Coordinates of N, CA and C in Angstrom, one line a residue:
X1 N 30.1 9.4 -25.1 CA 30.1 8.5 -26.1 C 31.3 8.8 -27.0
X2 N 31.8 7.7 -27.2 CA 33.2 7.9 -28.0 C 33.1 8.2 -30.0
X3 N 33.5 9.3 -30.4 CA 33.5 9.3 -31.6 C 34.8 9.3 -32.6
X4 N 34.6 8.4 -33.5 CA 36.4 7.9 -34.0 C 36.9 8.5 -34.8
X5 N 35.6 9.4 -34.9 CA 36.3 10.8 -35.9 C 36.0 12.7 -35.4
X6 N 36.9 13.2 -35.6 CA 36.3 14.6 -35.1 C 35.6 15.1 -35.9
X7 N 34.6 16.0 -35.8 CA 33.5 16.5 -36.8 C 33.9 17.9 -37.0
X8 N 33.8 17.9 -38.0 CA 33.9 19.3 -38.6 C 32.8 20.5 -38.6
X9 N 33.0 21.4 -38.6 CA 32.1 22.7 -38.5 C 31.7 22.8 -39.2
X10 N 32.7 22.7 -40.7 CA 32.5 23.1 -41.7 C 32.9 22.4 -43.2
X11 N 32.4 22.9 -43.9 CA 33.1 21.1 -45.1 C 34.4 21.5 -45.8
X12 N 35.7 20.9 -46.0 CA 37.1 20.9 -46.1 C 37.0 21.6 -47.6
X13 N 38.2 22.6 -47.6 CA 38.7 23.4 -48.6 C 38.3 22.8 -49.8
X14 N 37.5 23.2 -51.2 CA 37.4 22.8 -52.1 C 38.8 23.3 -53.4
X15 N 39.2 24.2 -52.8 CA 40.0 25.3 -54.0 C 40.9 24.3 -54.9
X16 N 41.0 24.6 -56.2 CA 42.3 24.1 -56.8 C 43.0 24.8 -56.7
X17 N 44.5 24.1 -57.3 CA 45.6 24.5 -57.5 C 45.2 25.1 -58.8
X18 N 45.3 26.3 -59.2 CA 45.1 26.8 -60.9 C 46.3 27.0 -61.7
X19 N 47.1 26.9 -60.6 CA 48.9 26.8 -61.3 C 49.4 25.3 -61.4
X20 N 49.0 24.1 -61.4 CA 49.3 22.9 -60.7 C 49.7 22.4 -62.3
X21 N 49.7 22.6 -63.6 CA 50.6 22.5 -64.6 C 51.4 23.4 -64.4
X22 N 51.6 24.3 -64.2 CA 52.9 25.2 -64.2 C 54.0 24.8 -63.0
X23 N 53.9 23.9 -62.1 CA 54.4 23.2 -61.3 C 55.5 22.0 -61.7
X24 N 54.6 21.5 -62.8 CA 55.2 20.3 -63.5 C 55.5 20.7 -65.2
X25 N 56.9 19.6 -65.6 CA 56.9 20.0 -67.2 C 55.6 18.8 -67.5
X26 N 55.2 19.3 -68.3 CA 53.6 19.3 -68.7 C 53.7 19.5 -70.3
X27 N 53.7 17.9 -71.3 CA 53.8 18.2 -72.6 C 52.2 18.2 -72.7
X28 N 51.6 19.2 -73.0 CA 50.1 19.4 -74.0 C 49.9 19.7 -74.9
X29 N 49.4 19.2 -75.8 CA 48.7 19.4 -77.0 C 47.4 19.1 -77.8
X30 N 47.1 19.6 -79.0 CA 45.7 18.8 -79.9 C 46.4 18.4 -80.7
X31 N 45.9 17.2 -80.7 CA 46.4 15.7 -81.7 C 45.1 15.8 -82.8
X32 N 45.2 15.1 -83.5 CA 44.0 14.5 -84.7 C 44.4 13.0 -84.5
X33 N 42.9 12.2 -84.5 CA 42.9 11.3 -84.0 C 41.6 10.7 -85.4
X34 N 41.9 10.1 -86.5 CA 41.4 10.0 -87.5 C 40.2 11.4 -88.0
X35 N 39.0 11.3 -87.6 CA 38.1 12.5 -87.8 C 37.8 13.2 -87.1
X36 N 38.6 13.3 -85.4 CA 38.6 14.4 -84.8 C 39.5 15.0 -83.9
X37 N 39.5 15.7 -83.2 CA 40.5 16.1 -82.7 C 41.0 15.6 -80.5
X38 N 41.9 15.7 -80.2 CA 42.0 15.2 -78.7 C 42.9 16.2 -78.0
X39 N 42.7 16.1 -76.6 CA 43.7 16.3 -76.2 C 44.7 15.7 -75.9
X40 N 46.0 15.6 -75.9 CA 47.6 14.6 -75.5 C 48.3 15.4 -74.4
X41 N 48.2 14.9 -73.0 CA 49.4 15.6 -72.1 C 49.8 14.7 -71.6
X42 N 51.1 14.9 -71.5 CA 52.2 13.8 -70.8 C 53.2 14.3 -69.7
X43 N 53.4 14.0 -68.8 CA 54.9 14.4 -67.9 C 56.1 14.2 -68.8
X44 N 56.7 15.6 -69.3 CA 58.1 15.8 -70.1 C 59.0 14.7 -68.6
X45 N 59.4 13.6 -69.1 CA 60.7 13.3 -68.5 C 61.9 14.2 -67.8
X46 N 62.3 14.0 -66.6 CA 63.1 14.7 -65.7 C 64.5 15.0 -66.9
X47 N 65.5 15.5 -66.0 CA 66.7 15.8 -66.5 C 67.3 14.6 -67.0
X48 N 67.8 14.1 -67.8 CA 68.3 12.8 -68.0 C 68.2 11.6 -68.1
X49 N 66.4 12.0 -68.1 CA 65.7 10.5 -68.4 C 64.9 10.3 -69.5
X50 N 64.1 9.5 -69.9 CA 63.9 9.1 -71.4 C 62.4 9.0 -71.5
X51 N 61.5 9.1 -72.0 CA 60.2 9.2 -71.8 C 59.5 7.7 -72.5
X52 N 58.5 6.6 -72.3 CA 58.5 5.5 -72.4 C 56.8 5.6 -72.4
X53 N 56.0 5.6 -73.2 CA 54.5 5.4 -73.5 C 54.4 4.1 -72.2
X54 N 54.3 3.4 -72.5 CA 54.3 2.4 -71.1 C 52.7 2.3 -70.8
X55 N 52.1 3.6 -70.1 CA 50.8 3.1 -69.4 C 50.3 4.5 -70.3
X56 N 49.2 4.6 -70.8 CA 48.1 5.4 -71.2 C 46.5 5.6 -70.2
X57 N 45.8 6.7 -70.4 CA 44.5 6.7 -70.1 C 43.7 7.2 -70.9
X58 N 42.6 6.7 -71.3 CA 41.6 7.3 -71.9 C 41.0 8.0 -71.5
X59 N 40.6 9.3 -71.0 CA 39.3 10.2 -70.7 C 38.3 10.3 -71.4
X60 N 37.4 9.8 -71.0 CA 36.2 10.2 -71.6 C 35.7 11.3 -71.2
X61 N 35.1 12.7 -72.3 CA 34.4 14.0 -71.1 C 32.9 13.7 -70.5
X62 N 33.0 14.3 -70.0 CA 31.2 15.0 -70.0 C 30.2 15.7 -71.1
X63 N 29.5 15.9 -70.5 CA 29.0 16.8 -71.5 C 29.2 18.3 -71.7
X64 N 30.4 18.5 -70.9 CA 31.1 19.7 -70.7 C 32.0 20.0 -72.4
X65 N 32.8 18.6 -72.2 CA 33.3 18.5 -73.6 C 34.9 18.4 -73.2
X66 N 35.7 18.3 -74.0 CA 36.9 18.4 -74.2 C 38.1 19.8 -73.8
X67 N 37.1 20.4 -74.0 CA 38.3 21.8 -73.7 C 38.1 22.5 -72.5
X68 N 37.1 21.9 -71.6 CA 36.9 22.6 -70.8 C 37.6 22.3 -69.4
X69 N 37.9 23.4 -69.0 CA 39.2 23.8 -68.1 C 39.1 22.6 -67.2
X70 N 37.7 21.8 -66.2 CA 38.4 20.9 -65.2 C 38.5 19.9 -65.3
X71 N 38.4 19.2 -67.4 CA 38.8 18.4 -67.2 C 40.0 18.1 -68.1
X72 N 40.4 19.1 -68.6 CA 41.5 19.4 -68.7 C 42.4 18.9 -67.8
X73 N 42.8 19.8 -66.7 CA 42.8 20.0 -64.8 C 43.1 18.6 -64.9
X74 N 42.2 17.6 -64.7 CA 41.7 16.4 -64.4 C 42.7 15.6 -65.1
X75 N 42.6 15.3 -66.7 CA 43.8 15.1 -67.6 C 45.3 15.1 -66.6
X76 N 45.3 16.0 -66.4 CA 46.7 17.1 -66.6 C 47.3 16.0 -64.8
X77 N 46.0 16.4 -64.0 CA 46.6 15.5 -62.7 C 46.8 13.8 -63.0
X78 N 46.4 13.1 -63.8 CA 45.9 12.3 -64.3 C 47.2 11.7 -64.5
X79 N 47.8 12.8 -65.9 CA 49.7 12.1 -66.2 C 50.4 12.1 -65.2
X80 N 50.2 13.0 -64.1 CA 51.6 13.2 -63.5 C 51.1 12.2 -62.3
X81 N 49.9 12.2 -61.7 CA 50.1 11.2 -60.5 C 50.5 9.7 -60.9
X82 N 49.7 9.4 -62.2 CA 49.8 8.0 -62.4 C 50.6 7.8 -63.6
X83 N 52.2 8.7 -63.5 CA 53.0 8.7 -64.8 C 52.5 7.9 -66.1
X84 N 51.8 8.3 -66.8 CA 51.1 8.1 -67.9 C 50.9 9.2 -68.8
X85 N 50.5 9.0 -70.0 CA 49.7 9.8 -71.1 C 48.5 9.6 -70.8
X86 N 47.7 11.0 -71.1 CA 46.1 10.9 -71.2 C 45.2 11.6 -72.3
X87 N 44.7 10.8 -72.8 CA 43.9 11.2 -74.2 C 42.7 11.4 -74.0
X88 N 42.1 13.1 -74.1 CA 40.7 13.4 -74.2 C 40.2 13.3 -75.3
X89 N 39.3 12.5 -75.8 CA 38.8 13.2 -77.5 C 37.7 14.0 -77.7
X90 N 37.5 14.2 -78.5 CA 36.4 15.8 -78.9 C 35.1 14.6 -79.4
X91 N 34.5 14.5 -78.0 CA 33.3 13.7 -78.2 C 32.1 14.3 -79.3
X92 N 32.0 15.4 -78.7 CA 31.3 15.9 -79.7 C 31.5 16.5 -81.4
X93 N 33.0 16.4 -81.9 CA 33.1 16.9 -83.0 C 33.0 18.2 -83.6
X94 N 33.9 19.3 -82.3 CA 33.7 20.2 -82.7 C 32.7 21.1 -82.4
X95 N 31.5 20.5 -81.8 CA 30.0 20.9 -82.0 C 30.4 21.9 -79.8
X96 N 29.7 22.9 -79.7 CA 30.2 23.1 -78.3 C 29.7 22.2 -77.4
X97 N 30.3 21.9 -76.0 CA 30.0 21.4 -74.7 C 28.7 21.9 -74.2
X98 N 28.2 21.0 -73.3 CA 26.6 21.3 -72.5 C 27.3 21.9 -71.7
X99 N 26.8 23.2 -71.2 CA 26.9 24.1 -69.8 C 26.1 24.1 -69.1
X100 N 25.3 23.5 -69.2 CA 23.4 23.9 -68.4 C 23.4 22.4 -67.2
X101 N 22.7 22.4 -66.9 CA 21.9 21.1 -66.2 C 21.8 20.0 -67.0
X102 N 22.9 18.8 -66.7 CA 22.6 18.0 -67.9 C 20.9 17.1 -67.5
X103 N 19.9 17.8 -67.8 CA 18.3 17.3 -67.8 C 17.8 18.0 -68.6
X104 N 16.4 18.0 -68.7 CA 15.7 18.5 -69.5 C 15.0 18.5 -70.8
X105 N 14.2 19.0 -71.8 CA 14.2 18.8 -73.0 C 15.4 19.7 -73.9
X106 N 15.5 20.6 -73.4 CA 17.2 21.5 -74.2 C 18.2 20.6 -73.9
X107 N 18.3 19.7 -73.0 CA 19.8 18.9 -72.9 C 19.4 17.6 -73.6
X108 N 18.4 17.0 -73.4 CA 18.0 15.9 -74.2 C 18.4 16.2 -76.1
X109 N 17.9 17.3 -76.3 CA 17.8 17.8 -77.8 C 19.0 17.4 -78.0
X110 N 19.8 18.3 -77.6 CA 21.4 18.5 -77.5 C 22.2 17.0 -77.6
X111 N 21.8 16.3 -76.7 CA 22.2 15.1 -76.6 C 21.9 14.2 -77.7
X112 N 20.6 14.6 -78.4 CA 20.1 13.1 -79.2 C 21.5 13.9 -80.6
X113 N 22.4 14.6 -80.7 CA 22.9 14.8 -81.8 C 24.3 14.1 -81.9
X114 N 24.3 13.5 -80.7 CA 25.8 12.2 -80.1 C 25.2 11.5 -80.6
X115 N 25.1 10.2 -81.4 CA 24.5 9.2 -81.5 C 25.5 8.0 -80.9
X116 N 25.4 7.5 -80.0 CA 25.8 6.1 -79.1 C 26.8 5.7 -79.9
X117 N 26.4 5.1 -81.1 CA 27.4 4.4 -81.9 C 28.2 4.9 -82.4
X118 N 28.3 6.0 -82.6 CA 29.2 6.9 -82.7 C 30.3 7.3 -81.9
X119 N 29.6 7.3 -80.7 CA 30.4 8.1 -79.8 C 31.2 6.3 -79.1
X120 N 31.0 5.3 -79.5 CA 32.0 4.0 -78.8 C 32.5 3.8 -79.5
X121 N 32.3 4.3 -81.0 CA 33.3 4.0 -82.0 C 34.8 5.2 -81.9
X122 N 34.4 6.3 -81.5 CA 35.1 7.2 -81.4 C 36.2 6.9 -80.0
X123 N 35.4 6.1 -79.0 CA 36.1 5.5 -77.7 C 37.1 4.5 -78.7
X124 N 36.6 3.8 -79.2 CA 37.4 2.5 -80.3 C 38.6 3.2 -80.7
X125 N 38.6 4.0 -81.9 CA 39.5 4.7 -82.7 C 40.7 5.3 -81.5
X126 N 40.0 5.9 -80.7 CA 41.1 6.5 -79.9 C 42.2 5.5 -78.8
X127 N 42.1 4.6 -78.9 CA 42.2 3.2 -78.0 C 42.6 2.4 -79.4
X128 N 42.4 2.6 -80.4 CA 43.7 2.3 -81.2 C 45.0 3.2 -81.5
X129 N 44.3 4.3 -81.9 CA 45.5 5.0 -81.9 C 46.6 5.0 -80.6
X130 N 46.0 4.9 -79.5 CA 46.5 4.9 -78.4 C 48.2 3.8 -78.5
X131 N 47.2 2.9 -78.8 CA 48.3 1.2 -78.6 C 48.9 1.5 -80.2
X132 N 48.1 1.9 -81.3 CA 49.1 2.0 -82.7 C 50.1 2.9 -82.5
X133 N 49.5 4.4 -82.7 CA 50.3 5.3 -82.7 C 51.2 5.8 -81.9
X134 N 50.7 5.4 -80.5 CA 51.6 6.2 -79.2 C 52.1 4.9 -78.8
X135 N 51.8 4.0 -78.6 CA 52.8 2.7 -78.3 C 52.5 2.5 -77.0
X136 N 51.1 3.0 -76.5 CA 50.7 2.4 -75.1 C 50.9 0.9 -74.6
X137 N 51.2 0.5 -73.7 CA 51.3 -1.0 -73.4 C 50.1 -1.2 -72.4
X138 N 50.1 -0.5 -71.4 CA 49.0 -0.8 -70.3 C 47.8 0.5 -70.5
X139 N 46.6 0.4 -70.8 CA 45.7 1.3 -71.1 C 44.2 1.0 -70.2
X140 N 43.9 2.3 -69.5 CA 42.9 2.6 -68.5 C 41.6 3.6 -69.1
X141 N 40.5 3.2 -68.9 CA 39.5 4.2 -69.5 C 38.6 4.3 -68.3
X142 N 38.5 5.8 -68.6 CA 37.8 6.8 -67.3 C 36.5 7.8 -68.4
X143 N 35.5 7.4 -68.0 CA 34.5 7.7 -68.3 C 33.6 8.9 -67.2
X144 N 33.5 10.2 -67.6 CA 33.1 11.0 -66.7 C 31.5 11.6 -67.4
X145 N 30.6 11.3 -66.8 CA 29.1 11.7 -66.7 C 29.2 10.8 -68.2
X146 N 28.6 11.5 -69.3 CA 28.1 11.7 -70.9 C 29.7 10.4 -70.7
X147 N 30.8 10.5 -70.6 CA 31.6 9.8 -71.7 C 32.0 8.3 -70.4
X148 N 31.3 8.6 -69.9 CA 30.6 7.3 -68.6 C 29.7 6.4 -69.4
X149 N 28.8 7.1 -70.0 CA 27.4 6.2 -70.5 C 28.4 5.4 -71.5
X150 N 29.5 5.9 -72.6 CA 29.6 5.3 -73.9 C 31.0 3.9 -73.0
X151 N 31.1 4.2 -72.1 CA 31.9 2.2 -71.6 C 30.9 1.7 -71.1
X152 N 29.7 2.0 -70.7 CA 28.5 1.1 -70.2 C 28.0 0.1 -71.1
X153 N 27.6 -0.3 -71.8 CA 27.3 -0.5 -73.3 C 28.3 -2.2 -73.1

């Protein structure tokens, strides 16, 4: 019997690159973004070229939060494959990222201290700043777990 694909033994390399900003110029920083804070990374422009806001992305985190390393990572692949800026904001306000099993009554607890409206208003604000402050023209929003639920709505 003919099969159209060969099967594997085993399931394909997960590893990242953990150097894969250090590969590229890679502008990152924390911004303030009215009452809280984001992340901003952009692809620094080549030798002799000029850098142009043009396309932006919104990230939304998880319940991981903002600073945490993959989606950072994620961000960081984010500018350079799809030459853009990408803006993470600090969904939570400072308060730390869920590390556990997002279930439960401890993750629920945790969670009822996001209030919804809160958290689209904060998607809002940053999606102005975006088009005010940075001069985005084309803008994309990527919602991951927790910053999934607040574009559903």
């Amino acid at each position: 019997r003919h099969q159209p694909f060969p099967m594997r033994s085993s399931p394909p390399s997960r590893a990242l690159d953990r150097d894969f900003s250090l590969k590229y110029a890679l502008r990152q920083e924390e911004v303030d973004v009215t009452d809280f804070s984001a992340y901003l990374v952009r692809e620094e422009p080549r030798e002799g070229g000029s850098y142009s806001a043009g396309a932006g992305v919104l990230l939304l985190p998880d319940a991981a939060g903002w600073k945490h390393a993959r989606t950072r990572r994620l961000a960081d692949r984010l500018a350079v494959f799809c030459s853009c800026l990408v803006l993470v904001p600090d969904l939570h306000r400072g308060a730390a990222g869920w590390e556990g099993p997002a279930a439960g009554t401890a993750f629920d607890a945790w969670q009822s201290g996001l209030p919804p409206a809160r958290l689209a208003s904060d998607a809002r604000e940053c999606a102005v700043h975006m088009r005010a402050d940075l001069r985005v023209e084309r803008m994309g929003l990527v919602g991951l777990g927790l910053g999934g639920g607040v574009l559903l709505p």
